[in-house]
Amino acid sequence: MEKIHIKKTSSDGIAIGQAMVVQIQEYSPEKYPITKDDIKQEETKFYEAMDKAQAEIAILAENSDIFEGHSMMVTDVMLRDTVLQIIQDEIVNVQIAVNKAYMEYMVMFEAMEDEYLRERGADIKDVRNRIIRILQKREEVNLSNLANEVIVVAKDLSPSDTATMDLDHVLGFITEEGGVTSHVCIMAKSIGIPALVGVSGIMKQVVNKDTIAMDAGKGIIVINPDEATLEEYRNLERLYKLSRIELEKSEKLEAITLDGREIKIFGNAGNIEDIDNANKHNVSGIGLFRSEFLYMENKNFPTEEEQFDIYKEAAQKCTGEITIRTLDIGGDKELPYYRFDQEENPYLGWRAIRISLDLVDVFKAQLKAILRASAFGHIRIMYPMIISIEELEQANTILSECKEELREKGCKFDEEIEVGMMIETPASVLLVEEFAQLVDFFSIGTNDLTQYLLAVDRGNNKISHMYNSFHPAVIKAIKKIIDAAHSNQVSVGMCGEFAGDETATKLLLGLGLDEFSMSVGQTGKIKKLICNTSYQDAEKLAHKVLTCKKTSEIELLVLEESR
Ligand code: PEP
Ligand code: MG
């Protein structure tokens, strides 16, 4: 039995189950010497590996069209012949030949004019990886179809990894990398799965099928617990379930402070299922619909029609207003069908609104779909990662063009649709007064705002102790945003993870925040806290906090208040 304690908790909850250690990696070909006499044997290995690859892909293709293309790459006669030719001509083992042939094809595809064909290079690379893995007799990690309930242990899980994961069978997540605002963490919170991220060394400590008991709220992981510890965790699990029932009662409350200030509590969502889930949690609406998940789960850029269907359903299902954030891809969020250039600093690179303003057709398809859906419910449009007035104006010009094109076609939409922006860059904080005159609302994205203000990568475990939204610079920025919004009659919400952090609730309330949008699993706790707090007291706390020079002083103050 081994016990690990980690400081930062992520998505709380208790899980007991078998570990599934996920090795998402690129396999390098192993070289071994062969002679002419071994050629036949290498060819046989190749045919066997291709049959196995084909069988694996056939299963995956049942649920995703992406794999149909992979199947063609396995059966492709030219590719097969190239591999066999390399084995015979160069007298090299099959792994080397596969690698050479597939890499040559990949380079060829990546140099093509046509964007679609260029992107197939990534698929060839994927198929190469599969064949080499099979030749090395390693098991495939298939997360889309899990046979048993497992606790997934991985180095890191990108949004693309979790997008295809069979979440019904996942009891918990543990990752070696990532911070509390990493997307695996956000996703885990929204569906109520315990998760611990940034657990250094976990990949070395756990092997497949180890039993794990975890208390994510306290940051404890027990590997192969003894019977007494297991019993202790079973009890904790029962208690946790009871506490969830209590929380569900709190979710029914209206968030009104003891002295009558009414606060709106929204949920964050990434797809229609999240909206169904949010409705069960009695939220006032969706404060952040991360539209990029729709793009990530698709096999190409979703068309206007495809998006319209989803936004319309989302608007109709949503109990209140829904704020749809336009495509926020890049950073750690990739698209399986679009090749992003390798960037030194992806979070400072080509992402979010920058992509939309460059790929105008993609942006227009999204804006028109949102506009058309606005005839069916209360939708607001929100731009991510704005840094300049020019960007906002450019986005609004494209939006006006879309409106005009729809009017010409006689399509209905909400002519008064509200347009707002995320405040998540230092530039937008410094220009907040100017922005306030141009938008209908702000939403503070503390996940990015914290990383950009402090120059601390939100996903880097090594510096995660420095990533702290209680830093006085972040708190002062939040205050500045709220004040500017209020003096310009602009509503201001927060949709970063800080909005769902119980230790921050009273402070945010006192700073004047109007709307909190969070993973729906957090809403019960936050509503209960708001109902038990007086706004006047919260303002006093905010006042004191704003005089603090150090993060530690602020943390101490808010901790004392939450006792
Ligand atoms: C944020 O940055 O706070 C935010 C909500 O956006 P995301 O986490 O999707 O980057
Ligand atoms: Mg962000």
PDB file of C-alpha atoms in Angstrom, residues 257-424:
ATOM      1  CA  THR A 257     -27.649  37.209  -0.006  1.00  0.00           C
ATOM      2  CA  LEU A 258     -28.915  37.698   3.561  1.00  0.00           C
ATOM      3  CA  ASP A 259     -29.423  41.386   2.772  1.00  0.00           C
ATOM      4  CA  GLY A 260     -31.250  40.772  -0.484  1.00  0.00           C
ATOM      5  CA  ARG A 261     -28.696  41.062  -3.313  1.00  0.00           C
ATOM      6  CA  GLU A 262     -29.671  38.699  -6.096  1.00  0.00           C
ATOM      7  CA  ILE A 263     -26.916  36.869  -7.953  1.00  0.00           C
ATOM      8  CA  LYS A 264     -27.267  34.869 -11.160  1.00  0.00           C
ATOM      9  CA  ILE A 265     -25.757  31.397 -11.128  1.00  0.00           C
ATOM     10  CA  PHE A 266     -25.082  29.887 -14.539  1.00  0.00           C
ATOM     11  CA  GLY A 267     -23.558  26.641 -15.710  1.00  0.00           C
ATOM     12  CA  ASN A 268     -20.670  26.110 -18.122  1.00  0.00           C
ATOM     13  CA  ALA A 269     -21.320  23.664 -20.961  1.00  0.00           C
ATOM     14  CA  GLY A 270     -19.540  22.116 -23.918  1.00  0.00           C
ATOM     15  CA  ASN A 271     -22.354  20.174 -25.580  1.00  0.00           C
ATOM     16  CA  ILE A 272     -26.074  19.366 -25.455  1.00  0.00           C
ATOM     17  CA  GLU A 273     -25.625  16.699 -22.742  1.00  0.00           C
ATOM     18  CA  ASP A 274     -24.070  19.350 -20.499  1.00  0.00           C
ATOM     19  CA  ILE A 275     -27.176  21.489 -20.987  1.00  0.00           C
ATOM     20  CA  ASP A 276     -29.451  18.571 -20.057  1.00  0.00           C
ATOM     21  CA  ASN A 277     -27.275  18.078 -17.006  1.00  0.00           C
ATOM     22  CA  ALA A 278     -27.309  21.804 -16.160  1.00  0.00           C
ATOM     23  CA  ASN A 279     -31.111  21.807 -16.274  1.00  0.00           C
ATOM     24  CA  LYS A 280     -31.133  19.161 -13.548  1.00  0.00           C
ATOM     25  CA  HIS A 281     -29.028  21.485 -11.387  1.00  0.00           C
ATOM     26  CA  ASN A 282     -31.478  24.398 -11.522  1.00  0.00           C
ATOM     27  CA  VAL A 283     -29.153  27.042 -13.012  1.00  0.00           C
ATOM     28  CA  SER A 284     -30.356  30.354 -14.475  1.00  0.00           C
ATOM     29  CA  GLY A 285     -28.906  29.449 -17.865  1.00  0.00           C
ATOM     30  CA  ILE A 286     -25.563  28.764 -19.503  1.00  0.00           C
ATOM     31  CA  GLY A 287     -22.942  31.469 -18.931  1.00  0.00           C
ATOM     32  CA  LEU A 288     -20.352  29.799 -21.160  1.00  0.00           C
ATOM     33  CA  PHE A 289     -21.060  27.416 -24.019  1.00  0.00           C
ATOM     34  CA  ARG A 290     -17.615  26.300 -25.175  1.00  0.00           C
ATOM     35  CA  SER A 291     -18.489  25.902 -28.861  1.00  0.00           C
ATOM     36  CA  GLU A 292     -15.044  24.509 -29.690  1.00  0.00           C
ATOM     37  CA  PHE A 293     -16.068  21.079 -28.409  1.00  0.00           C
ATOM     38  CA  LEU A 294     -18.519  20.853 -31.255  1.00  0.00           C
ATOM     39  CA  TYR A 295     -15.596  21.450 -33.634  1.00  0.00           C
ATOM     40  CA  MET A 296     -13.326  19.015 -31.804  1.00  0.00           C
ATOM     41  CA  GLU A 297     -15.820  16.181 -31.883  1.00  0.00           C
ATOM     42  CA  ASN A 298     -16.496  16.599 -35.596  1.00  0.00           C
ATOM     43  CA  LYS A 299     -14.536  15.182 -38.520  1.00  0.00           C
ATOM     44  CA  ASN A 300     -14.260  18.502 -40.340  1.00  0.00           C
ATOM     45  CA  PHE A 301     -15.224  22.119 -39.696  1.00  0.00           C
ATOM     46  CA  PRO A 302     -18.932  21.859 -38.854  1.00  0.00           C
ATOM     47  CA  THR A 303     -21.113  23.482 -41.499  1.00  0.00           C
ATOM     48  CA  GLU A 304     -23.490  26.349 -40.769  1.00  0.00           C
ATOM     49  CA  GLU A 305     -26.374  23.865 -40.952  1.00  0.00           C
ATOM     50  CA  GLU A 306     -24.776  21.374 -38.547  1.00  0.00           C
ATOM     51  CA  GLN A 307     -24.044  24.156 -36.085  1.00  0.00           C
ATOM     52  CA  PHE A 308     -27.486  25.709 -36.460  1.00  0.00           C
ATOM     53  CA  ASP A 309     -29.126  22.411 -35.459  1.00  0.00           C
ATOM     54  CA  ILE A 310     -27.009  22.200 -32.318  1.00  0.00           C
ATOM     55  CA  TYR A 311     -27.283  25.844 -31.241  1.00  0.00           C
ATOM     56  CA  LYS A 312     -31.030  25.747 -31.872  1.00  0.00           C
ATOM     57  CA  GLU A 313     -31.408  22.632 -29.720  1.00  0.00           C
ATOM     58  CA  ALA A 314     -29.161  24.204 -27.076  1.00  0.00           C
ATOM     59  CA  ALA A 315     -31.203  27.428 -27.029  1.00  0.00           C
ATOM     60  CA  GLN A 316     -34.487  25.550 -26.860  1.00  0.00           C
ATOM     61  CA  LYS A 317     -33.303  23.277 -24.074  1.00  0.00           C
ATOM     62  CA  CYS A 318     -31.649  25.967 -21.998  1.00  0.00           C
ATOM     63  CA  THR A 319     -33.861  27.153 -19.141  1.00  0.00           C
ATOM     64  CA  GLY A 320     -32.596  30.750 -19.387  1.00  0.00           C
ATOM     65  CA  GLU A 321     -30.175  32.616 -21.559  1.00  0.00           C
ATOM     66  CA  ILE A 322     -27.228  30.868 -23.195  1.00  0.00           C
ATOM     67  CA  THR A 323     -23.960  32.626 -23.940  1.00  0.00           C
ATOM     68  CA  ILE A 324     -22.288  30.977 -26.910  1.00  0.00           C
ATOM     69  CA  ARG A 325     -18.584  31.660 -27.062  1.00  0.00           C
ATOM     70  CA  THR A 326     -17.266  31.665 -30.612  1.00  0.00           C
ATOM     71  CA  LEU A 327     -14.566  29.153 -31.520  1.00  0.00           C
ATOM     72  CA  ASP A 328     -11.789  29.162 -28.922  1.00  0.00           C
ATOM     73  CA  ILE A 329      -9.404  26.653 -30.451  1.00  0.00           C
ATOM     74  CA  GLY A 330      -5.596  26.614 -30.193  1.00  0.00           C
ATOM     75  CA  GLY A 331      -3.549  26.574 -26.994  1.00  0.00           C
ATOM     76  CA  ASP A 332      -4.102  23.007 -25.786  1.00  0.00           C
ATOM     77  CA  LYS A 333      -7.220  22.483 -27.934  1.00  0.00           C
ATOM     78  CA  GLU A 334      -6.613  20.971 -31.346  1.00  0.00           C
ATOM     79  CA  LEU A 335      -8.807  19.853 -34.209  1.00  0.00           C
ATOM     80  CA  PRO A 336      -8.306  16.310 -35.551  1.00  0.00           C
ATOM     81  CA  TYR A 337      -8.849  17.543 -39.121  1.00  0.00           C
ATOM     82  CA  TYR A 338      -6.810  20.738 -39.116  1.00  0.00           C
ATOM     83  CA  ARG A 339      -3.053  20.880 -38.928  1.00  0.00           C
ATOM     84  CA  PHE A 340      -1.806  23.666 -36.702  1.00  0.00           C
ATOM     85  CA  ASP A 341       1.752  24.812 -37.276  1.00  0.00           C
ATOM     86  CA  GLN A 342       4.138  23.897 -34.494  1.00  0.00           C
ATOM     87  CA  GLU A 343       4.374  26.966 -32.273  1.00  0.00           C
ATOM     88  CA  GLU A 344       6.899  27.827 -29.563  1.00  0.00           C
ATOM     89  CA  ASN A 345       4.191  29.331 -27.349  1.00  0.00           C
ATOM     90  CA  PRO A 346       0.782  27.959 -28.380  1.00  0.00           C
ATOM     91  CA  TYR A 347      -1.037  29.886 -25.631  1.00  0.00           C
ATOM     92  CA  LEU A 348       0.422  33.092 -27.028  1.00  0.00           C
ATOM     93  CA  GLY A 349      -0.028  31.976 -30.589  1.00  0.00           C
ATOM     94  CA  TRP A 350      -2.680  31.480 -33.194  1.00  0.00           C
ATOM     95  CA  ARG A 351      -5.755  30.797 -31.107  1.00  0.00           C
ATOM     96  CA  ALA A 352      -9.333  31.851 -30.411  1.00  0.00           C
ATOM     97  CA  ILE A 353     -10.541  35.078 -32.089  1.00  0.00           C
ATOM     98  CA  ARG A 354      -7.243  35.314 -34.017  1.00  0.00           C
ATOM     99  CA  ILE A 355      -8.166  32.153 -35.892  1.00  0.00           C
ATOM    100  CA  SER A 356     -11.753  33.298 -36.482  1.00  0.00           C
ATOM    101  CA  LEU A 357     -10.590  36.622 -37.905  1.00  0.00           C
ATOM    102  CA  ASP A 358      -8.173  34.813 -40.250  1.00  0.00           C
ATOM    103  CA  LEU A 359     -10.542  32.018 -41.323  1.00  0.00           C
ATOM    104  CA  VAL A 360     -13.416  34.344 -42.109  1.00  0.00           C
ATOM    105  CA  ASP A 361     -15.552  31.682 -43.829  1.00  0.00           C
ATOM    106  CA  VAL A 362     -15.318  29.436 -40.774  1.00  0.00           C
ATOM    107  CA  PHE A 363     -16.226  32.395 -38.532  1.00  0.00           C
ATOM    108  CA  LYS A 364     -19.138  33.437 -40.728  1.00  0.00           C
ATOM    109  CA  ALA A 365     -20.578  29.910 -40.762  1.00  0.00           C
ATOM    110  CA  GLN A 366     -20.541  29.965 -36.967  1.00  0.00           C
ATOM    111  CA  LEU A 367     -21.964  33.463 -36.573  1.00  0.00           C
ATOM    112  CA  LYS A 368     -24.792  32.788 -39.025  1.00  0.00           C
ATOM    113  CA  ALA A 369     -25.631  29.544 -37.275  1.00  0.00           C
ATOM    114  CA  ILE A 370     -25.746  31.321 -33.910  1.00  0.00           C
ATOM    115  CA  LEU A 371     -27.816  34.187 -35.312  1.00  0.00           C
ATOM    116  CA  ARG A 372     -30.352  31.844 -36.910  1.00  0.00           C
ATOM    117  CA  ALA A 373     -30.605  29.851 -33.685  1.00  0.00           C
ATOM    118  CA  SER A 374     -31.279  33.087 -31.775  1.00  0.00           C
ATOM    119  CA  ALA A 375     -34.804  33.020 -33.225  1.00  0.00           C
ATOM    120  CA  PHE A 376     -35.482  29.985 -31.015  1.00  0.00           C
ATOM    121  CA  GLY A 377     -34.248  31.077 -27.594  1.00  0.00           C
ATOM    122  CA  HIS A 378     -32.301  33.671 -25.650  1.00  0.00           C
ATOM    123  CA  ILE A 379     -28.770  33.561 -27.070  1.00  0.00           C
ATOM    124  CA  ARG A 380     -25.854  35.906 -26.422  1.00  0.00           C
ATOM    125  CA  ILE A 381     -22.655  35.944 -28.511  1.00  0.00           C
ATOM    126  CA  MET A 382     -19.281  36.137 -26.796  1.00  0.00           C
ATOM    127  CA  TYR A 383     -15.820  36.578 -28.375  1.00  0.00           C
ATOM    128  CA  PRO A 384     -12.794  34.929 -26.713  1.00  0.00           C
ATOM    129  CA  MET A 385      -9.314  36.329 -26.101  1.00  0.00           C
ATOM    130  CA  ILE A 386      -9.822  39.848 -27.417  1.00  0.00           C
ATOM    131  CA  ILE A 387      -6.778  42.110 -27.011  1.00  0.00           C
ATOM    132  CA  SER A 388      -7.688  45.189 -29.027  1.00  0.00           C
ATOM    133  CA  ILE A 389     -10.521  47.465 -30.073  1.00  0.00           C
ATOM    134  CA  GLU A 390      -9.584  46.661 -33.692  1.00  0.00           C
ATOM    135  CA  GLU A 391     -10.245  42.961 -33.127  1.00  0.00           C
ATOM    136  CA  LEU A 392     -13.603  43.680 -31.533  1.00  0.00           C
ATOM    137  CA  GLU A 393     -14.549  46.016 -34.365  1.00  0.00           C
ATOM    138  CA  GLN A 394     -13.413  43.512 -36.983  1.00  0.00           C
ATOM    139  CA  ALA A 395     -15.471  40.747 -35.357  1.00  0.00           C
ATOM    140  CA  ASN A 396     -18.488  43.050 -35.147  1.00  0.00           C
ATOM    141  CA  THR A 397     -18.113  44.051 -38.812  1.00  0.00           C
ATOM    142  CA  ILE A 398     -18.174  40.379 -39.815  1.00  0.00           C
ATOM    143  CA  LEU A 399     -21.186  39.889 -37.542  1.00  0.00           C
ATOM    144  CA  SER A 400     -22.972  42.808 -39.258  1.00  0.00           C
ATOM    145  CA  GLU A 401     -22.221  41.262 -42.670  1.00  0.00           C
ATOM    146  CA  CYS A 402     -23.706  37.975 -41.484  1.00  0.00           C
ATOM    147  CA  LYS A 403     -26.829  39.754 -40.239  1.00  0.00           C
ATOM    148  CA  GLU A 404     -27.199  41.524 -43.569  1.00  0.00           C
ATOM    149  CA  GLU A 405     -26.809  38.288 -45.548  1.00  0.00           C
ATOM    150  CA  LEU A 406     -29.449  36.618 -43.377  1.00  0.00           C
ATOM    151  CA  ARG A 407     -31.832  39.556 -43.781  1.00  0.00           C
ATOM    152  CA  GLU A 408     -31.425  39.343 -47.555  1.00  0.00           C
ATOM    153  CA  LYS A 409     -32.350  35.681 -47.424  1.00  0.00           C
ATOM    154  CA  GLY A 410     -35.307  36.418 -45.167  1.00  0.00           C
ATOM    155  CA  CYS A 411     -33.888  34.359 -42.276  1.00  0.00           C
ATOM    156  CA  LYS A 412     -35.167  35.311 -38.841  1.00  0.00           C
ATOM    157  CA  PHE A 413     -32.840  36.114 -35.973  1.00  0.00           C
ATOM    158  CA  ASP A 414     -32.804  38.196 -32.814  1.00  0.00           C
ATOM    159  CA  GLU A 415     -32.080  41.714 -34.098  1.00  0.00           C
ATOM    160  CA  GLU A 416     -31.262  42.798 -30.535  1.00  0.00           C
ATOM    161  CA  ILE A 417     -28.861  39.937 -29.869  1.00  0.00           C
ATOM    162  CA  GLU A 418     -26.406  40.894 -27.122  1.00  0.00           C
ATOM    163  CA  VAL A 419     -22.713  40.758 -27.953  1.00  0.00           C
ATOM    164  CA  GLY A 420     -20.049  40.537 -25.304  1.00  0.00           C
ATOM    165  CA  MET A 421     -16.474  39.512 -24.797  1.00  0.00           C
ATOM    166  CA  MET A 422     -14.304  37.515 -22.473  1.00  0.00           C
ATOM    167  CA  ILE A 423     -11.908  39.552 -20.395  1.00  0.00           C
ATOM    168  CA  GLU A 424      -8.999  37.180 -20.187  1.00  0.00           C
TER     169      GLU A 424
END
